[in-house]
Amino acid sequence: MAIRVISAKKFAKKLKATIQRSGRLGFTEETAKYMNLADEKFAKFAQDDESGTLYLIITDMRNEDCFDIRSSSGYYFVPAKMMFDSLGMDYENNVVMYDLVRKPPLDETLEGQVFMMKSRISKRKDKKDEDIDT
């Protein structure tokens, strides 16, 4: 019999990203650390045609499908405004936050570290509010 303990430590981190009002996908500090984000890493996105599920792929290899990962004052983001616009995301009037769920079985197929993006959308309280680091 093979029994193993499933450690709570592995599930203690909440991985999150938010589309800012500017259209950039910003990562929490905890998420950036978990993903080992750096300026020399890149992001790709994939979408399941049947379910519409969106996936984020973090990779070290740049190609024509990749977005740059950028940083400002230690804060990491992906400038993906045009992609989110094409997907019909209303991030100007809504807070669009993603819970990121690690999906290792897809890493080889999608050529990177894969995360399923589970969206949580809520109405912005006031358009004058500043974008915040989630």
mmCIF file of C-alpha atoms in Angstrom:
data_model
loop_
_atom_site.group_PDB
_atom_site.id
_atom_site.type_symbol
_atom_site.label_atom_id
_atom_site.label_comp_id
_atom_site.label_asym_id
_atom_site.label_seq_id
_atom_site.Cartn_x
_atom_site.Cartn_y
_atom_site.Cartn_z
ATOM 1 C CA MET A 1 0.000 0.000 0.000
ATOM 2 C CA ALA A 2 1.351 3.461 -0.942
ATOM 3 C CA ILE A 3 0.047 6.212 1.280
ATOM 4 C CA ARG A 4 1.421 9.732 1.239
ATOM 5 C CA VAL A 5 0.607 12.824 3.225
ATOM 6 C CA ILE A 6 -0.755 15.752 1.228
ATOM 7 C CA SER A 7 0.977 18.740 2.782
ATOM 8 C CA ALA A 8 -1.037 21.884 3.499
ATOM 9 C CA LYS A 9 2.139 23.886 2.852
ATOM 10 C CA LYS A 10 1.820 23.178 -0.871
ATOM 11 C CA PHE A 11 -1.656 24.729 -0.915
ATOM 12 C CA ALA A 12 -1.074 27.663 1.463
ATOM 13 C CA LYS A 13 -0.232 30.211 -1.244
ATOM 14 C CA LYS A 14 -3.019 32.016 -3.041
ATOM 15 C CA LEU A 15 -1.820 32.712 -6.544
ATOM 16 C CA LYS A 16 -3.576 35.738 -8.012
ATOM 17 C CA ALA A 17 -3.361 38.166 -10.897
ATOM 18 C CA THR A 18 -5.552 41.136 -11.813
ATOM 19 C CA ILE A 19 -6.174 42.994 -15.038
ATOM 20 C CA GLN A 20 -5.486 46.612 -14.165
ATOM 21 C CA ARG A 21 -7.481 49.465 -15.605
ATOM 22 C CA SER A 22 -4.559 49.990 -18.022
ATOM 23 C CA GLY A 23 -5.006 46.467 -19.451
ATOM 24 C CA ARG A 24 -1.852 45.082 -17.837
ATOM 25 C CA LEU A 25 -2.052 41.739 -16.042
ATOM 26 C CA GLY A 26 -0.444 42.395 -12.653
ATOM 27 C CA PHE A 27 0.763 39.759 -10.208
ATOM 28 C CA THR A 28 0.764 39.834 -6.434
ATOM 29 C CA GLU A 29 4.198 39.746 -4.815
ATOM 30 C CA GLU A 30 3.551 36.227 -3.489
ATOM 31 C CA THR A 31 2.528 35.028 -6.959
ATOM 32 C CA ALA A 32 5.575 36.607 -8.618
ATOM 33 C CA LYS A 33 7.856 34.854 -6.129
ATOM 34 C CA TYR A 34 6.134 31.491 -6.621
ATOM 35 C CA MET A 35 6.466 31.803 -10.418
ATOM 36 C CA ASN A 36 10.065 33.058 -10.181
ATOM 37 C CA LEU A 37 9.105 35.972 -12.435
ATOM 38 C CA ALA A 38 11.934 38.008 -13.910
ATOM 39 C CA ASP A 39 12.417 40.383 -16.823
ATOM 40 C CA GLU A 40 13.961 37.555 -18.844
ATOM 41 C CA LYS A 41 10.825 35.385 -18.582
ATOM 42 C CA PHE A 42 7.875 35.491 -20.961
ATOM 43 C CA ALA A 43 4.131 34.813 -20.816
ATOM 44 C CA LYS A 44 1.886 33.041 -23.286
ATOM 45 C CA PHE A 45 -1.847 32.534 -23.097
ATOM 46 C CA ALA A 46 -3.938 29.634 -24.333
ATOM 47 C CA GLN A 47 -7.698 29.161 -24.424
ATOM 48 C CA ASP A 48 -9.724 25.950 -24.443
ATOM 49 C CA ASP A 49 -12.051 26.326 -27.435
ATOM 50 C CA GLU A 50 -14.783 24.204 -25.836
ATOM 51 C CA SER A 51 -14.923 25.600 -22.291
ATOM 52 C CA GLY A 52 -13.387 29.038 -22.867
ATOM 53 C CA THR A 53 -10.947 28.384 -20.019
ATOM 54 C CA LEU A 54 -7.931 30.660 -20.197
ATOM 55 C CA TYR A 55 -4.423 29.452 -19.336
ATOM 56 C CA LEU A 56 -1.274 31.403 -18.524
ATOM 57 C CA ILE A 57 2.057 29.847 -19.514
ATOM 58 C CA ILE A 58 5.322 31.161 -18.044
ATOM 59 C CA THR A 59 8.378 30.307 -20.141
ATOM 60 C CA ASP A 60 12.083 31.095 -20.500
ATOM 61 C CA MET A 61 11.959 30.840 -24.292
ATOM 62 C CA ARG A 62 10.734 33.785 -26.314
ATOM 63 C CA ASN A 63 8.853 33.265 -29.575
ATOM 64 C CA GLU A 64 6.190 35.084 -31.585
ATOM 65 C CA ASP A 65 3.427 33.857 -29.242
ATOM 66 C CA CYS A 66 5.014 35.417 -26.140
ATOM 67 C CA PHE A 67 4.332 38.595 -24.238
ATOM 68 C CA ASP A 68 7.187 40.215 -22.319
ATOM 69 C CA ILE A 69 7.057 40.107 -18.547
ATOM 70 C CA ARG A 70 7.988 43.544 -17.273
ATOM 71 C CA SER A 71 8.691 44.969 -13.862
ATOM 72 C CA SER A 72 8.435 48.345 -12.221
ATOM 73 C CA SER A 73 9.651 48.849 -8.641
ATOM 74 C CA GLY A 74 9.629 45.085 -8.063
ATOM 75 C CA TYR A 75 6.050 44.721 -9.346
ATOM 76 C CA TYR A 76 5.637 42.305 -12.280
ATOM 77 C CA PHE A 77 3.084 42.619 -15.054
ATOM 78 C CA VAL A 78 2.274 41.508 -18.602
ATOM 79 C CA PRO A 79 1.224 44.243 -21.064
ATOM 80 C CA ALA A 80 -1.645 42.309 -22.676
ATOM 81 C CA LYS A 81 -4.255 45.060 -23.171
ATOM 82 C CA MET A 82 -4.969 44.255 -26.812
ATOM 83 C CA MET A 83 -5.452 40.553 -26.045
ATOM 84 C CA PHE A 84 -7.851 41.263 -23.174
ATOM 85 C CA ASP A 85 -9.712 43.740 -25.401
ATOM 86 C CA SER A 86 -10.050 41.075 -28.119
ATOM 87 C CA LEU A 87 -11.461 38.663 -25.505
ATOM 88 C CA GLY A 88 -14.103 41.248 -24.543
ATOM 89 C CA MET A 89 -12.818 41.796 -21.001
ATOM 90 C CA ASP A 90 -14.365 44.922 -19.444
ATOM 91 C CA TYR A 91 -11.514 45.673 -17.037
ATOM 92 C CA GLU A 92 -12.221 49.424 -17.102
ATOM 93 C CA ASN A 93 -15.620 49.039 -15.404
ATOM 94 C CA ASN A 94 -14.947 45.795 -13.554
ATOM 95 C CA VAL A 95 -12.254 44.347 -11.343
ATOM 96 C CA VAL A 96 -11.145 41.221 -13.216
ATOM 97 C CA MET A 97 -9.126 39.034 -10.885
ATOM 98 C CA TYR A 98 -7.817 35.549 -11.572
ATOM 99 C CA ASP A 99 -7.098 32.763 -9.139
ATOM 100 C CA LEU A 100 -4.238 30.863 -10.743
ATOM 101 C CA VAL A 101 -4.248 27.082 -10.420
ATOM 102 C CA ARG A 102 -1.053 25.220 -11.304
ATOM 103 C CA LYS A 103 -1.540 22.546 -14.009
ATOM 104 C CA PRO A 104 1.774 20.583 -14.329
ATOM 105 C CA PRO A 105 0.311 17.905 -16.667
ATOM 106 C CA LEU A 106 -0.004 20.603 -19.368
ATOM 107 C CA ASP A 107 3.583 21.911 -19.039
ATOM 108 C CA GLU A 108 5.120 19.754 -21.761
ATOM 109 C CA THR A 109 2.277 20.265 -24.239
ATOM 110 C CA LEU A 110 2.139 24.051 -23.770
ATOM 111 C CA GLU A 111 5.910 24.415 -23.330
ATOM 112 C CA GLY A 112 6.122 26.209 -20.003
ATOM 113 C CA GLN A 113 4.810 26.425 -16.458
ATOM 114 C CA VAL A 114 1.004 26.302 -16.914
ATOM 115 C CA PHE A 115 -1.654 27.933 -14.730
ATOM 116 C CA MET A 116 -5.412 27.758 -15.244
ATOM 117 C CA MET A 117 -6.943 31.234 -14.856
ATOM 118 C CA LYS A 118 -10.202 31.130 -12.836
ATOM 119 C CA SER A 119 -11.842 34.539 -13.105
ATOM 120 C CA ARG A 120 -13.620 36.516 -10.412
ATOM 121 C CA ILE A 121 -15.303 39.643 -11.722
ATOM 122 C CA SER A 122 -16.843 42.419 -9.654
ATOM 123 C CA LYS A 123 -18.016 45.941 -10.429
ATOM 124 C CA ARG A 124 -15.468 48.702 -9.794
ATOM 125 C CA LYS A 125 -16.652 50.948 -6.965
ATOM 126 C CA ASP A 126 -15.397 54.235 -8.382
ATOM 127 C CA LYS A 127 -13.583 54.979 -11.624
ATOM 128 C CA LYS A 128 -11.385 57.444 -9.753
ATOM 129 C CA ASP A 129 -9.925 54.678 -7.545
ATOM 130 C CA GLU A 130 -6.294 53.925 -8.282
ATOM 131 C CA ASP A 131 -5.227 50.510 -9.535
ATOM 132 C CA ILE A 132 -3.961 48.513 -6.600
ATOM 133 C CA ASP A 133 -1.585 45.622 -6.309
ATOM 134 C CA THR A 134 -3.800 42.660 -5.473
#
